[in-house]
Each structure stands twice: as C-alpha cells, then as structure tokens.
C-alpha cells in the first residue's frame, strides 16, 4: 500500500531522496485509506506502450477514489527514448525509466507490469512494430498479465482503430490489448501458461480518449459522447490532504529523464473513456454491474463482515484497538478457496495489521553489496509501538540458511535489535535486471523463466521473514534485506542489497577508433567486489589484432577499490572491426562482466551487470582542425566519440561565452536538444552567429520542435523550420543529392556504403522548410514515404559555415558506425584547407 502524505513531505523537504526504498511510515489517515482499498474487490488494468505514456490522473483516480487494485501494463521499458538528465541510453535508459515508473506508482497507488517488448525506437506503423517485437511473444505476455492480474476493467491509452496516425508502439499496445481481451479466456491460447495461472475474462474494455484524438477541443465538444464514460478526476481526498490531480502531477514528475517535471494542479478535471467491448456499464461507473464487495469471493462474507465494521468504527487515535479483529479476518481469509483474491488481499491485510499495531520491522545489511561465498551481516530492528501483546518468535533469512528464534515479547515502544550472519550461497544469482541477463533481439528481451515475465524488477536475493504472534495467532511478514546508512549532506538513505561478482572490469571507451595502424594504449579498470582479490586480466580480441602483454596480474586489497592495467593494442593494416573483452581469472573462475551503477536521487541505486567489452574499429579517417567547443544539451556521448578520432573537445558553459571567446576553436558543436533545455542559449545566440560570420563552423544537432527552453527567433542565421519528420528505418535508402558538396568529399569521400550499419534510426526532427541559403546534401525516407532532404543542411554565413543536422549521431558514434565518424569529421572540417589550422587553445 502507498502513503501519499509521507511522500509529499519527502518531495517538499528532501528533494526526491530515493524514497522508493524507504519503508512506509503511514499516518492514521493513510491507514484508513488503505483500509478502504482493502475492502474494495475490483481490479483495473491500464495498457500503453512506454514509460510516461500512462495517464496518472486516471490511475490515481482508480486507485484512490474507486479504491481499485490498479495496474499499469507498459509494453516496453523505454529503451529507445532520449535522456534529459544523464548519459544513459538504450538498456541503461530502460532501467532508469523502469525505476521512474515504480517511483510514479509509489505515489499514485498503482502497480507496475511489463511485457518483453523492447523499445527499438520510433515506429511509424503497427505492422512494423509487431513484426520487430515478434507479435506472438508480446501478445502472450499481455495474455499472461491479464490471466494473473485478473482485471475486471481494461483501459487502453491508445486507439487500436487508427494505425499509422501515431507511434506504431502506441497503436500496437491497443491492438494487443484488444486481442488479449478474448484470448485470456481461451484455453487453446498459450495453454502452457495454465500450469501456473488460470483463464480469465475481463468484463469490459475502454479507450482513454480526449479532445486530442478529435483534433481540437471544438471538435470534441461537438462529438457524440453517448458511448463515453465521464469522470471528474480532480476530486479531493481529505484523509490524504491532497487532490487527485496533485497526486497525479507528483507521479508524473517522476519521469525526470523525459523532462516531465510538473507543477501540481488542483480543481475539477474531466476524463473520458470510450466503451469498446464487453458488458457496457449502465452509467458513469466503470465497475457498474461488477460485485466489488467481499461477497464476490466464496467465504468472503465473513471476512467482509469484520472489515466493514472496522472501517465504519475506525479509531484514528488508536488503530491498534482493531488488531484482534484484523487478525481474525486474516485467519478467515486463509480459508477462502479463491487463491487470487486470497493472495492479493492477504498481503494488503498483513500490511494493515502492522500499520495499525505500529510495528516496525527492518533487516539492513552492514554493506550495500556482497559476493557469493562471502560473509554477510544483517542488522535486525523490531519494535511494537502499541499496547497490544506481540511476540517476535522467529527471524529467518530467505535465500540463505540462517535463522534466529528470539521468542521475545515486544513491549510497547521498546526497540529490539539482533544480528544475523550467514555465508552467501555460491549459487546465488547476481543482482542485475533479469531481462538483460541474456542477449535478446532488436524487438524483445530474452526471458526464459515464465514466473519473471512481467515483473518490474529482479526479486531481491534475500528477505527476512519475521514470525510474530499477534492477538494469539502466528503470522509471517517478509521484508527485503536493504542497506540503510546515512550521509552528512543527505541524512538517512536506503539502497537495495546487491549480490555482485568478486571482480568486474571496464573499458571506459566503448568504441575504440584506430584511424591508422599505430598501436594504442588501452586501459582496463578492475574493481574488487570483496577484500583481497588477486588474479589476472587478459584481453580477448579479434583475429588480426595484437595485444601485449598477454595478461597482467593484479592484487586489490579493499572491496570497492579499482586498479587500472594497460594493454598495448595494435590493429591490422586494413579496415577491421570486432570486440575487445577483458577476461578476469581468479583461481579457476573467470569473470567478464562490467558493473554499471545508476544513482539518482529520485530512484534507488541500480546495479547492472553487462558484458565487459568495447567495439574496436580500424578505419582510415582523415580530419582537419583540432580544438572543438561542445555545448552540452540533453546529454550524449558525442564529445567522447570525437576524442576517439583525435579531436580535443572542450565542454563549454554557454554562460561563459563572450565576444571573441569562441574564435580560438575550429568548430562549435551544439549537443542534442540544447535549445530545448539550455536557457542561456537565448542570450548567446548573437555571439554564436558572430563566431560563424567571422569564419567559424557551427554544427547544431537535432532539437525537438516547439519545446524550447526559451523563445528563439531562430536557431539558425537564416529561416529554418523544424518538424517532427524522421526516418526510423536505420536501413532506409540514402541518396547523395549534392555529390560535389564539401561535406561529401573533404577530407573523407562519403559513399552510400557509409550509411550501412547504422543503428535504431537514420535521424529525427528534420527541418521541413529552409531558406535558399541552405544546401541539402542527402535525402532519405522510410518505405512508402516521400524522401526528405532535411536531414543535413549546410549554409555559408559570412566567412564561416552553419550546419543543422537531425541525423542521429548521438546513437551512431557511440555504436562505432564508421561512416558516421567520417561524415562528422567532414562536418567539422568544412571550409578548412588540408593544412590544419593553428590554434592557441591549450590542450
């Protein structure tokens, strides 16, 4: 159960400080709110495609006004998006966005589920989406979700009847939901699932429509609404001290990497859902005609008789008085035959029992990480803050063979502390996102364990099971083992307790570009997962490449400490590419994983284990110029990539730009979405244009039209109109329409083959109109569409050159696409002679 006033205070007072791992500490008003939800036996499933697609207003309303068990099923984890707060992209972005979804659900009261679908990037049509996703696999996951969640009501965020009008992932989510609505109750559909779940037929399915889908507010007001259900989702919850739209805005604001930080809102607000299929409700009640009382469950009347009475007579001053009745209701609930409702409501009721009793239970590890075979020490805290008689009988660490039997009475407000030590079993799985453990396809993650499919996170390796005797009955309560600690500048913090390898390795540069056949020193960082780790590291490398020495020994005395070893890598004389992978040997064990940690204040720390490797590319590449000024935007790895081919890249703060301060640079590159997120560019634009006019080269990468940080008269020295045009097929045909232009010839000759091997997309947010001063250099288009020439535009301005490009260099360069490197080098070299410009910039 979720506790909103506490979260609201967290947001106001400690700036989103990783509350997702903090234990709930509810007020009595929140306990009463949880009791209301306990006494509602109805479920709603909300279906969409990505993190941040969900309507938090409606999810919060269903959870907190209707009191329904509300679940958001996101087809993907959002790997294909961009990142406004850091450099994580692809699978790391998917992990970040997963946690942001969980943070949102922690506020709006919903739960979170997923399918195995991978967000491979923008798709223009569901036909493409469903082909890449492998429709049958993802459809099976939606059926699996419905059979397990057993929703009475399904609400689709998007319209299944309008293919090609929006993101293909969006429409596909609705198509799959509509098909699964029927298949979930079909015994011939995915029969293997029925070994661990059961058939289910939802009552009705809706489409969460709005004026946007009608083209305008005026069109929507004129539309026939006889098939629509209308709800005012701006209701106020006195017991929480918040309105529904305030809660929804706070939940929405958890999607920080997508730039969805929002002001809270208040007041009446209407939502509409269109009835699509099933049993049409007779009024504006989504659950009309559905029994949502305890009587819907055989044997549930006796449970409800107790719990309704507790709700009607709830003691806000001392909720512990209800403990005997709550325990009696729990015992009766265990006799109910309906396993679905018994499991779901037993957990809710157990949480309510602890809340009413004021019982706090915690299992905290001494360290944030451990390794298989290592000793772990767990601190146990237990306290009863009520006058009820409660005995702590047992503490059992689930996942390890360790148990205490204190059998002590928990006197009112007297803290009891214990320690449990155990050896982490050698076969304990590492703590890492389960969907990344095996290589997947472009469209789907590889998850072979059916029980994991749909879960938002990898289950914790260890939990503490507390057996308490309350009101004369023994009950077990499971709490995940966490790591609790404090920092002077942040106070008390909670993190997951992670199981990691005893050693991991890392090559900082994920792409190693060899522009000549000269050798390079390649550094490998080796990190210890425990004290006193000794072994050796070698580099696995492609045929034709040479690495010396063959291996390097290391000895690391302290856990968490890193050492760096250096290999000399010599490429072949001719073009070649492959993977270079560090292999650590410790005794008879080998390790080849890199540890990546994601740590932001609004989510818990994440430990991700990925293959430790770098892409090595030998290619002939020429360049002119040396010193590049880079203005960061929404976060990318282009600067690191440019350093790989010999440029000295200087990250500059736009606020520091003064008249003439840019003249020492060979080019100025503006990072992705910089004009969307960097306010200062509005004031520095004249100085940037003056730099170009005086002979400089300015390259502006893609920006999102209409989402400016400030109002810009123009981001270019000439008229330039951005659009949402994009080419999503990374293999789409590219034509060179200005073969004589310098961008195609100096210092590297660009051919159509240089556009082979691109990843995820060609580019996005291409200009749709530009002044005659611009020269379009290439054209491209997705199948069935007219080619666009706006992906790469160059214009002379004064003595210099201005380039605007929507090509996705921010994806291609980190992926080691050789043609992208050659083209970017040409862009940086435009207007320069073969003799490198002398520069007074200090390296």
CSV table of C-alpha atoms in Angstrom, one decimal, residues 252-667:
chain,number,residue,atom,x,y,z
A,252,UNK,CA,4.0,12.3,-13.5
A,253,UNK,CA,7.0,14.3,-12.3
A,254,UNK,CA,9.0,11.2,-11.6
A,255,UNK,CA,9.6,10.8,-15.3
A,256,UNK,CA,12.5,13.3,-15.0
A,257,UNK,CA,14.7,11.8,-17.7
A,258,UNK,CA,12.0,12.6,-20.2
A,259,UNK,CA,11.5,16.1,-18.9
A,260,UNK,CA,8.1,15.7,-17.3
A,261,UNK,CA,8.7,17.6,-14.1
A,262,UNK,CA,5.4,19.4,-13.5
A,263,UNK,CA,3.7,21.9,-11.2
A,264,UNK,CA,0.9,20.3,-9.1
A,265,UNK,CA,-2.6,21.0,-10.1
A,266,UNK,CA,-5.9,21.3,-8.3
A,267,UNK,CA,-9.6,21.6,-9.2
A,268,UNK,CA,-12.2,19.7,-11.2
A,269,UNK,CA,-10.9,17.9,-14.3
A,270,UNK,CA,-12.8,15.6,-16.6
A,271,UNK,CA,-11.5,12.4,-18.1
A,272,UNK,CA,-13.4,10.4,-20.8
A,273,UNK,CA,-13.1,6.7,-21.7
A,274,UNK,CA,-14.9,5.2,-24.7
A,275,UNK,CA,-16.6,1.8,-24.3
A,276,UNK,CA,-15.2,-0.7,-26.8
A,277,UNK,CA,-16.2,-4.2,-25.9
A,278,UNK,CA,-17.7,-6.4,-23.3
A,279,UNK,CA,-20.6,-5.5,-20.9
A,280,UNK,CA,-21.4,-1.8,-21.3
A,281,UNK,CA,-21.8,0.0,-18.0
A,282,UNK,CA,-25.2,1.5,-17.4
A,283,UNK,CA,-23.8,4.7,-16.0
A,284,UNK,CA,-20.5,6.6,-15.4
A,285,UNK,CA,-19.4,3.9,-13.0
A,286,UNK,CA,-16.6,1.8,-14.6
A,287,UNK,CA,-17.4,-1.1,-12.2
A,288,UNK,CA,-21.2,-0.9,-12.6
A,289,UNK,CA,-22.7,-4.4,-12.5
A,290,UNK,CA,-19.5,-5.9,-11.0
A,291,UNK,CA,-19.5,-7.2,-7.5
A,292,UNK,CA,-16.7,-5.4,-5.8
A,293,UNK,CA,-17.6,-6.4,-2.2
A,294,UNK,CA,-16.3,-9.3,-0.2
A,295,UNK,CA,-19.3,-11.3,-1.2
A,296,UNK,CA,-17.8,-11.8,-4.7
A,297,UNK,CA,-15.5,-14.4,-3.1
A,298,UNK,CA,-16.9,-17.6,-1.7
A,299,UNK,CA,-16.4,-17.5,2.0
A,300,UNK,CA,-15.6,-13.8,1.8
A,301,UNK,CA,-18.8,-12.5,3.6
A,302,UNK,CA,-17.4,-13.4,7.0
A,303,UNK,CA,-14.2,-11.6,6.2
A,304,UNK,CA,-16.1,-8.6,5.0
A,305,UNK,CA,-18.4,-8.5,8.0
A,306,UNK,CA,-15.4,-7.9,10.2
A,307,UNK,CA,-13.5,-5.5,8.0
A,308,UNK,CA,-16.5,-3.3,7.1
A,309,UNK,CA,-17.2,-2.9,10.8
A,310,UNK,CA,-13.6,-1.9,11.4
A,311,UNK,CA,-13.9,0.7,8.6
A,312,UNK,CA,-17.2,2.1,10.0
A,313,UNK,CA,-15.8,2.4,13.5
A,314,UNK,CA,-12.1,3.1,12.7
A,315,UNK,CA,-10.3,4.6,15.7
A,316,UNK,CA,-8.0,7.3,14.3
A,317,UNK,CA,-6.5,7.9,17.8
A,318,UNK,CA,-5.5,4.3,18.4
A,319,UNK,CA,-5.9,2.0,15.4
A,320,UNK,CA,-4.1,-0.8,17.4
A,321,UNK,CA,-7.5,-1.5,19.0
A,322,UNK,CA,-8.6,-3.1,15.8
A,323,UNK,CA,-5.8,-5.7,15.9
A,324,UNK,CA,-7.8,-8.6,17.2
A,325,UNK,CA,-10.5,-8.1,14.6
A,326,UNK,CA,-7.9,-7.7,11.8
A,327,UNK,CA,-6.1,-10.9,12.8
A,328,UNK,CA,-9.4,-12.8,13.0
A,329,UNK,CA,-10.3,-11.5,9.5
A,330,UNK,CA,-6.9,-12.7,8.3
A,331,UNK,CA,-7.4,-16.2,9.7
A,332,UNK,CA,-10.8,-16.4,8.0
A,333,UNK,CA,-9.3,-15.2,4.7
A,334,UNK,CA,-6.9,-18.1,4.7
A,335,UNK,CA,-9.8,-20.5,4.4
A,336,UNK,CA,-11.1,-18.8,1.2
A,337,UNK,CA,-10.8,-21.0,-1.9
A,338,UNK,CA,-10.2,-18.2,-4.4
A,339,UNK,CA,-6.4,-18.2,-4.5
A,340,UNK,CA,-6.2,-14.9,-6.5
A,341,UNK,CA,-8.1,-12.8,-4.0
A,342,UNK,CA,-6.7,-14.7,-1.0
A,343,UNK,CA,-3.1,-13.9,-2.1
A,344,UNK,CA,-3.8,-10.3,-3.0
A,345,UNK,CA,-5.9,-9.4,0.0
A,346,UNK,CA,-3.7,-11.3,2.5
A,347,UNK,CA,-0.8,-9.1,1.7
A,348,UNK,CA,-2.8,-6.0,2.0
A,349,UNK,CA,-4.3,-7.2,5.3
A,350,UNK,CA,-0.9,-8.1,6.7
A,351,UNK,CA,0.4,-4.7,5.9
A,352,UNK,CA,-2.6,-3.1,7.5
A,353,UNK,CA,-2.1,-5.2,10.6
A,354,UNK,CA,1.5,-4.0,11.0
A,355,UNK,CA,0.4,-0.4,10.4
A,356,UNK,CA,-2.4,-0.5,13.0
A,357,UNK,CA,-0.1,-2.1,15.5
A,358,UNK,CA,2.7,0.5,14.9
A,359,UNK,CA,5.1,-2.4,14.3
A,360,UNK,CA,8.3,-1.6,12.5
A,361,UNK,CA,10.4,-4.4,11.1
A,362,UNK,CA,13.7,-3.9,9.3
A,363,UNK,CA,16.6,-6.1,8.0
A,364,UNK,CA,19.6,-4.0,7.0
A,365,UNK,CA,22.9,-5.2,5.7
A,366,UNK,CA,26.1,-3.9,7.0
A,367,UNK,CA,27.3,-3.3,3.5
A,368,UNK,CA,25.5,-2.3,0.3
A,369,UNK,CA,26.9,-5.3,-1.7
A,370,UNK,CA,28.2,-8.8,-1.2
A,371,UNK,CA,29.5,-11.6,-3.3
A,372,UNK,CA,28.7,-15.4,-3.5
A,373,UNK,CA,30.7,-17.2,-0.8
A,374,UNK,CA,31.2,-14.1,1.3
A,375,UNK,CA,30.0,-13.5,4.9
A,376,UNK,CA,27.1,-11.1,5.3
A,377,UNK,CA,25.9,-9.4,8.5
A,378,UNK,CA,22.3,-8.3,8.8
A,379,UNK,CA,21.1,-5.9,11.5
A,380,UNK,CA,17.6,-6.6,12.6
A,381,UNK,CA,15.3,-4.0,14.2
A,382,UNK,CA,11.8,-4.8,15.6
A,383,UNK,CA,9.6,-2.5,17.6
A,384,UNK,CA,6.0,-2.6,18.7
A,385,UNK,CA,4.5,0.9,19.3
A,386,UNK,CA,1.2,-0.1,20.7
A,387,UNK,CA,-0.2,-1.6,23.9
A,388,UNK,CA,-1.0,-4.9,22.1
A,389,UNK,CA,0.7,-8.1,23.2
A,390,UNK,CA,3.1,-9.1,20.4
A,391,UNK,CA,5.8,-11.6,20.5
A,392,UNK,CA,8.7,-11.9,18.0
A,393,UNK,CA,9.1,-15.7,17.6
A,394,UNK,CA,11.4,-16.2,14.6
A,395,UNK,CA,13.6,-14.4,12.1
A,396,UNK,CA,14.6,-16.4,9.0
A,397,UNK,CA,16.7,-15.1,6.2
A,398,UNK,CA,15.0,-16.4,3.0
A,399,UNK,CA,17.7,-17.2,0.4
A,400,UNK,CA,20.2,-18.4,3.0
A,401,UNK,CA,20.4,-20.9,5.7
A,402,UNK,CA,20.2,-18.6,8.7
A,403,UNK,CA,17.6,-18.4,11.4
A,404,UNK,CA,17.1,-16.8,14.9
A,405,UNK,CA,14.4,-17.8,17.4
A,406,UNK,CA,14.4,-14.9,19.9
A,407,UNK,CA,10.8,-15.7,21.1
A,408,UNK,CA,10.7,-12.3,23.0
A,409,UNK,CA,7.8,-10.1,23.8
A,410,UNK,CA,7.9,-6.7,22.0
A,411,UNK,CA,6.9,-4.4,24.8
A,412,UNK,CA,5.4,-1.0,23.9
A,413,UNK,CA,7.9,1.2,22.2
A,414,UNK,CA,11.0,-0.8,23.3
A,415,UNK,CA,13.3,-1.4,20.4
A,416,UNK,CA,14.7,-4.9,19.9
A,417,UNK,CA,17.9,-5.4,17.9
A,418,UNK,CA,19.6,-8.6,16.7
A,419,UNK,CA,22.3,-9.6,14.3
A,420,UNK,CA,22.3,-12.5,11.8
A,421,UNK,CA,25.4,-13.6,10.0
A,422,UNK,CA,25.5,-16.0,7.1
A,423,UNK,CA,27.5,-17.1,4.2
A,424,UNK,CA,26.1,-16.1,0.8
A,425,UNK,CA,25.5,-19.3,-1.1
A,426,UNK,CA,27.8,-19.8,-4.1
A,427,UNK,CA,24.8,-20.4,-6.4
A,428,UNK,CA,23.2,-17.0,-5.5
A,429,UNK,CA,22.2,-15.1,-8.7
A,430,UNK,CA,23.8,-11.7,-9.2
A,431,UNK,CA,21.7,-8.6,-8.6
A,432,UNK,CA,21.0,-7.3,-12.1
A,433,UNK,CA,17.9,-6.6,-14.2
A,434,UNK,CA,16.7,-10.1,-15.2
A,435,UNK,CA,15.7,-9.0,-18.7
A,436,UNK,CA,19.3,-8.1,-19.5
A,437,UNK,CA,20.9,-11.4,-18.4
A,438,UNK,CA,20.7,-13.0,-21.8
A,439,UNK,CA,21.0,-11.4,-25.3
A,440,UNK,CA,17.7,-10.5,-26.8
A,441,UNK,CA,16.6,-9.5,-30.3
A,442,UNK,CA,16.0,-6.0,-31.6
A,443,UNK,CA,12.4,-6.3,-30.6
A,444,UNK,CA,12.2,-8.5,-27.5
A,445,UNK,CA,14.1,-9.3,-24.3
A,446,UNK,CA,15.1,-12.9,-23.7
A,447,UNK,CA,13.4,-14.1,-20.5
A,448,UNK,CA,13.1,-17.8,-20.2
A,449,UNK,CA,11.7,-18.0,-16.7
A,450,UNK,CA,7.9,-17.6,-17.1
A,451,UNK,CA,7.5,-16.6,-13.5
A,452,UNK,CA,9.7,-13.5,-14.1
A,453,UNK,CA,7.9,-12.3,-17.2
A,454,UNK,CA,6.1,-9.0,-16.4
A,455,UNK,CA,7.8,-8.3,-13.1
A,456,UNK,CA,9.1,-4.8,-12.9
A,457,UNK,CA,12.4,-5.8,-11.1
A,458,UNK,CA,14.5,-8.7,-10.2
A,459,UNK,CA,13.3,-10.1,-6.9
A,460,UNK,CA,15.7,-9.4,-4.0
A,461,UNK,CA,18.2,-12.1,-3.3
A,462,UNK,CA,17.4,-12.1,0.4
A,463,UNK,CA,14.4,-11.3,2.5
A,464,UNK,CA,13.9,-11.5,6.3
A,465,UNK,CA,10.8,-13.4,7.4
A,466,UNK,CA,9.6,-12.3,10.8
A,467,UNK,CA,7.2,-14.6,12.6
A,468,UNK,CA,5.1,-12.7,15.1
A,469,UNK,CA,2.4,-13.8,17.5
A,470,UNK,CA,-0.4,-11.1,17.4
A,471,UNK,CA,-3.7,-11.5,19.1
A,472,UNK,CA,-2.9,-15.1,19.8
A,473,UNK,CA,-2.1,-16.0,16.2
A,474,UNK,CA,1.2,-16.6,14.4
A,475,UNK,CA,1.8,-14.6,11.3
A,476,UNK,CA,4.8,-14.3,8.9
A,477,UNK,CA,5.9,-11.0,7.5
A,478,UNK,CA,8.6,-10.7,4.8
A,479,UNK,CA,10.8,-7.7,4.4
A,480,UNK,CA,13.5,-7.4,1.8
A,481,UNK,CA,17.0,-7.0,3.1
A,482,UNK,CA,18.1,-3.5,2.4
A,483,UNK,CA,21.2,-1.3,3.1
A,484,UNK,CA,20.4,1.6,5.5
A,485,UNK,CA,23.1,4.2,6.1
A,486,UNK,CA,23.5,7.9,6.3
A,487,UNK,CA,25.4,10.8,4.7
A,488,UNK,CA,26.1,14.1,6.4
A,489,UNK,CA,24.7,16.0,3.5
A,490,UNK,CA,21.7,13.8,2.8
A,491,UNK,CA,20.7,12.1,6.1
A,492,UNK,CA,19.3,8.6,6.2
A,493,UNK,CA,19.4,6.7,3.0
A,494,UNK,CA,18.2,3.2,1.8
A,495,UNK,CA,19.6,1.2,-1.0
A,496,UNK,CA,19.0,-2.3,-2.4
A,497,UNK,CA,21.3,-5.0,-1.0
A,498,UNK,CA,23.1,-6.2,-4.2
A,499,UNK,CA,24.9,-9.5,-4.9
A,500,UNK,CA,27.8,-8.9,-7.3
A,501,UNK,CA,30.8,-10.8,-8.7
A,502,UNK,CA,34.1,-10.7,-6.8
A,503,UNK,CA,35.6,-8.8,-9.7
A,504,UNK,CA,34.3,-6.7,-12.6
A,505,UNK,CA,36.1,-5.0,-15.4
A,506,UNK,CA,35.6,-1.9,-17.5
A,507,UNK,CA,36.9,-0.2,-20.6
A,508,UNK,CA,35.8,3.4,-20.4
A,509,UNK,CA,35.7,4.0,-24.1
A,510,UNK,CA,33.0,1.7,-25.5
A,511,UNK,CA,34.3,2.4,-29.1
A,512,UNK,CA,38.0,2.3,-29.9
A,513,UNK,CA,38.7,4.0,-33.2
A,514,UNK,CA,42.0,3.3,-34.9
A,515,UNK,CA,42.4,5.8,-37.7
A,516,UNK,CA,45.8,4.4,-38.5
A,517,UNK,CA,47.6,1.1,-37.9
A,518,UNK,CA,49.5,2.7,-35.0
A,519,UNK,CA,49.2,0.9,-31.6
A,520,UNK,CA,47.2,2.5,-28.8
A,521,UNK,CA,47.3,2.0,-25.0
A,522,UNK,CA,44.0,0.6,-23.8
A,523,UNK,CA,43.3,0.9,-20.1
A,524,UNK,CA,41.2,-1.6,-18.3
A,525,UNK,CA,39.7,-0.9,-14.8
A,526,UNK,CA,39.4,-3.9,-12.5
A,527,UNK,CA,37.1,-3.4,-9.5
A,528,UNK,CA,37.0,-5.6,-6.4
A,529,UNK,CA,33.7,-6.9,-5.1
A,530,UNK,CA,35.3,-8.0,-1.8
A,531,UNK,CA,38.5,-7.6,0.1
A,532,UNK,CA,41.8,-9.2,-1.0
A,533,UNK,CA,41.0,-10.0,-4.6
A,534,UNK,CA,44.0,-11.3,-6.7
A,535,UNK,CA,44.1,-12.7,-10.2
A,536,UNK,CA,45.0,-11.7,-13.7
A,537,UNK,CA,43.3,-9.9,-16.6
A,538,UNK,CA,43.7,-10.6,-20.3
A,539,UNK,CA,42.1,-9.1,-23.4
A,540,UNK,CA,40.1,-11.3,-25.8
A,541,UNK,CA,40.4,-9.6,-29.3
A,542,UNK,CA,39.6,-10.1,-33.0
A,543,UNK,CA,41.7,-12.1,-35.3
A,544,UNK,CA,44.4,-9.9,-36.9
A,545,UNK,CA,44.8,-7.7,-33.9
A,546,UNK,CA,47.7,-7.9,-31.5
A,547,UNK,CA,47.6,-7.3,-27.7
A,548,UNK,CA,50.6,-7.1,-25.4
A,549,UNK,CA,51.2,-8.3,-22.8
A,550,UNK,CA,49.1,-11.4,-23.0
A,551,UNK,CA,47.9,-11.0,-19.4
A,552,UNK,CA,48.5,-8.7,-16.4
A,553,UNK,CA,48.3,-9.7,-12.7
A,554,UNK,CA,46.5,-7.6,-10.1
A,555,UNK,CA,46.0,-7.6,-6.4
A,556,UNK,CA,43.3,-5.4,-4.8
A,557,UNK,CA,43.3,-5.2,-1.0
A,558,UNK,CA,39.9,-3.5,-0.4
A,559,UNK,CA,36.4,-4.0,-1.5
A,560,UNK,CA,35.2,-1.3,-4.0
A,561,UNK,CA,38.8,-0.3,-4.9
A,562,UNK,CA,39.8,-0.2,-8.5
A,563,UNK,CA,43.1,-0.7,-10.2
A,564,UNK,CA,44.0,0.2,-13.8
A,565,UNK,CA,46.0,-2.0,-16.1
A,566,UNK,CA,47.2,-1.0,-19.5
A,567,UNK,CA,47.5,-3.1,-22.7
A,568,UNK,CA,49.0,-2.1,-26.0
A,569,UNK,CA,46.6,-2.9,-28.8
A,570,UNK,CA,47.8,-2.9,-32.4
A,571,UNK,CA,45.2,-3.0,-35.2
A,572,UNK,CA,45.7,-4.6,-38.6
A,573,UNK,CA,46.8,-2.6,-41.6
A,574,UNK,CA,43.4,-2.8,-43.3
A,575,UNK,CA,39.8,-2.0,-42.2
A,576,UNK,CA,38.6,-4.3,-39.5
A,577,UNK,CA,36.2,-4.3,-36.5
A,578,UNK,CA,35.4,-6.5,-33.7
A,579,UNK,CA,35.0,-6.7,-29.9
A,580,UNK,CA,37.7,-6.4,-27.3
A,581,UNK,CA,36.7,-8.0,-24.0
A,582,UNK,CA,38.6,-8.1,-20.7
A,583,UNK,CA,38.6,-11.6,-19.1
A,584,UNK,CA,39.4,-11.8,-15.4
A,585,UNK,CA,40.8,-15.0,-14.0
A,586,UNK,CA,40.7,-15.7,-10.2
A,587,UNK,CA,41.7,-19.2,-9.3
A,588,UNK,CA,39.6,-21.4,-11.6
A,589,UNK,CA,36.9,-18.8,-12.1
A,590,UNK,CA,36.6,-16.4,-15.0
A,591,UNK,CA,34.6,-13.1,-15.0
A,592,UNK,CA,33.6,-11.0,-17.9
A,593,UNK,CA,31.1,-8.5,-16.6
A,594,UNK,CA,31.1,-4.8,-16.2
A,595,UNK,CA,29.3,-3.2,-13.3
A,596,UNK,CA,27.3,-0.1,-14.2
A,597,UNK,CA,25.6,1.8,-11.4
A,598,UNK,CA,22.7,4.3,-11.9
A,599,UNK,CA,22.3,6.6,-9.0
A,600,UNK,CA,19.8,9.5,-9.0
A,601,UNK,CA,18.0,11.0,-6.0
A,602,UNK,CA,14.5,10.2,-7.3
A,603,UNK,CA,15.2,6.4,-7.7
A,604,UNK,CA,17.0,3.7,-5.8
A,605,UNK,CA,20.6,2.9,-6.8
A,606,UNK,CA,20.7,0.3,-9.5
A,607,UNK,CA,23.4,-2.2,-10.1
A,608,UNK,CA,23.6,-3.5,-13.7
A,609,UNK,CA,25.9,-6.2,-14.9
A,610,UNK,CA,26.6,-6.1,-18.7
A,611,UNK,CA,29.2,-7.8,-20.9
A,612,UNK,CA,32.5,-6.0,-20.4
A,613,UNK,CA,33.6,-5.1,-23.9
A,614,UNK,CA,34.4,-2.4,-26.3
A,615,UNK,CA,34.0,-2.2,-30.1
A,616,UNK,CA,37.4,-1.8,-31.8
A,617,UNK,CA,37.3,-0.3,-35.3
A,618,UNK,CA,40.2,0.1,-37.7
A,619,UNK,CA,39.3,2.6,-40.4
A,620,UNK,CA,41.1,5.2,-42.4
A,621,UNK,CA,39.7,8.5,-41.4
A,622,UNK,CA,41.0,12.0,-42.1
A,623,UNK,CA,40.2,15.2,-40.3
A,624,UNK,CA,41.0,18.9,-40.4
A,625,UNK,CA,41.1,21.1,-37.3
A,626,UNK,CA,41.8,20.1,-33.7
A,627,UNK,CA,40.0,22.0,-31.0
A,628,UNK,CA,36.2,21.7,-30.7
A,629,UNK,CA,34.0,23.6,-28.4
A,630,UNK,CA,31.0,21.5,-27.3
A,631,UNK,CA,27.8,22.8,-25.7
A,632,UNK,CA,26.0,20.0,-23.9
A,633,UNK,CA,22.3,19.7,-24.3
A,634,UNK,CA,20.2,16.8,-23.1
A,635,UNK,CA,23.2,14.5,-22.6
A,636,UNK,CA,25.1,12.5,-25.1
A,637,UNK,CA,28.4,10.8,-25.7
A,638,UNK,CA,29.4,12.7,-28.8
A,639,UNK,CA,32.3,14.5,-27.1
A,640,UNK,CA,33.9,11.2,-26.0
A,641,UNK,CA,33.4,9.8,-29.5
A,642,UNK,CA,35.1,12.8,-31.2
A,643,UNK,CA,38.1,12.4,-28.8
A,644,UNK,CA,38.5,8.9,-30.2
A,645,UNK,CA,39.4,10.3,-33.6
A,646,UNK,CA,41.9,12.8,-32.3
A,647,UNK,CA,39.9,15.9,-31.5
A,648,UNK,CA,40.5,17.9,-28.4
A,649,UNK,CA,36.9,18.5,-27.2
A,650,UNK,CA,36.3,21.4,-24.7
A,651,UNK,CA,32.9,21.3,-22.9
A,652,UNK,CA,31.9,25.0,-22.5
A,653,UNK,CA,29.2,26.6,-20.4
A,654,UNK,CA,27.1,28.9,-22.6
A,655,UNK,CA,27.1,31.4,-19.8
A,656,UNK,CA,30.8,31.9,-20.3
A,657,UNK,CA,30.6,32.8,-24.0
A,658,UNK,CA,31.8,36.3,-24.5
A,659,UNK,CA,32.6,38.3,-27.6
A,660,UNK,CA,35.6,36.7,-29.3
A,661,UNK,CA,35.9,33.9,-26.8
A,662,UNK,CA,35.0,31.2,-29.4
A,663,UNK,CA,37.4,32.4,-32.1
A,664,UNK,CA,40.2,30.0,-30.9
A,665,UNK,CA,38.1,26.9,-31.7
A,666,UNK,CA,38.0,25.2,-35.0
A,667,UNK,CA,34.3,24.4,-34.6
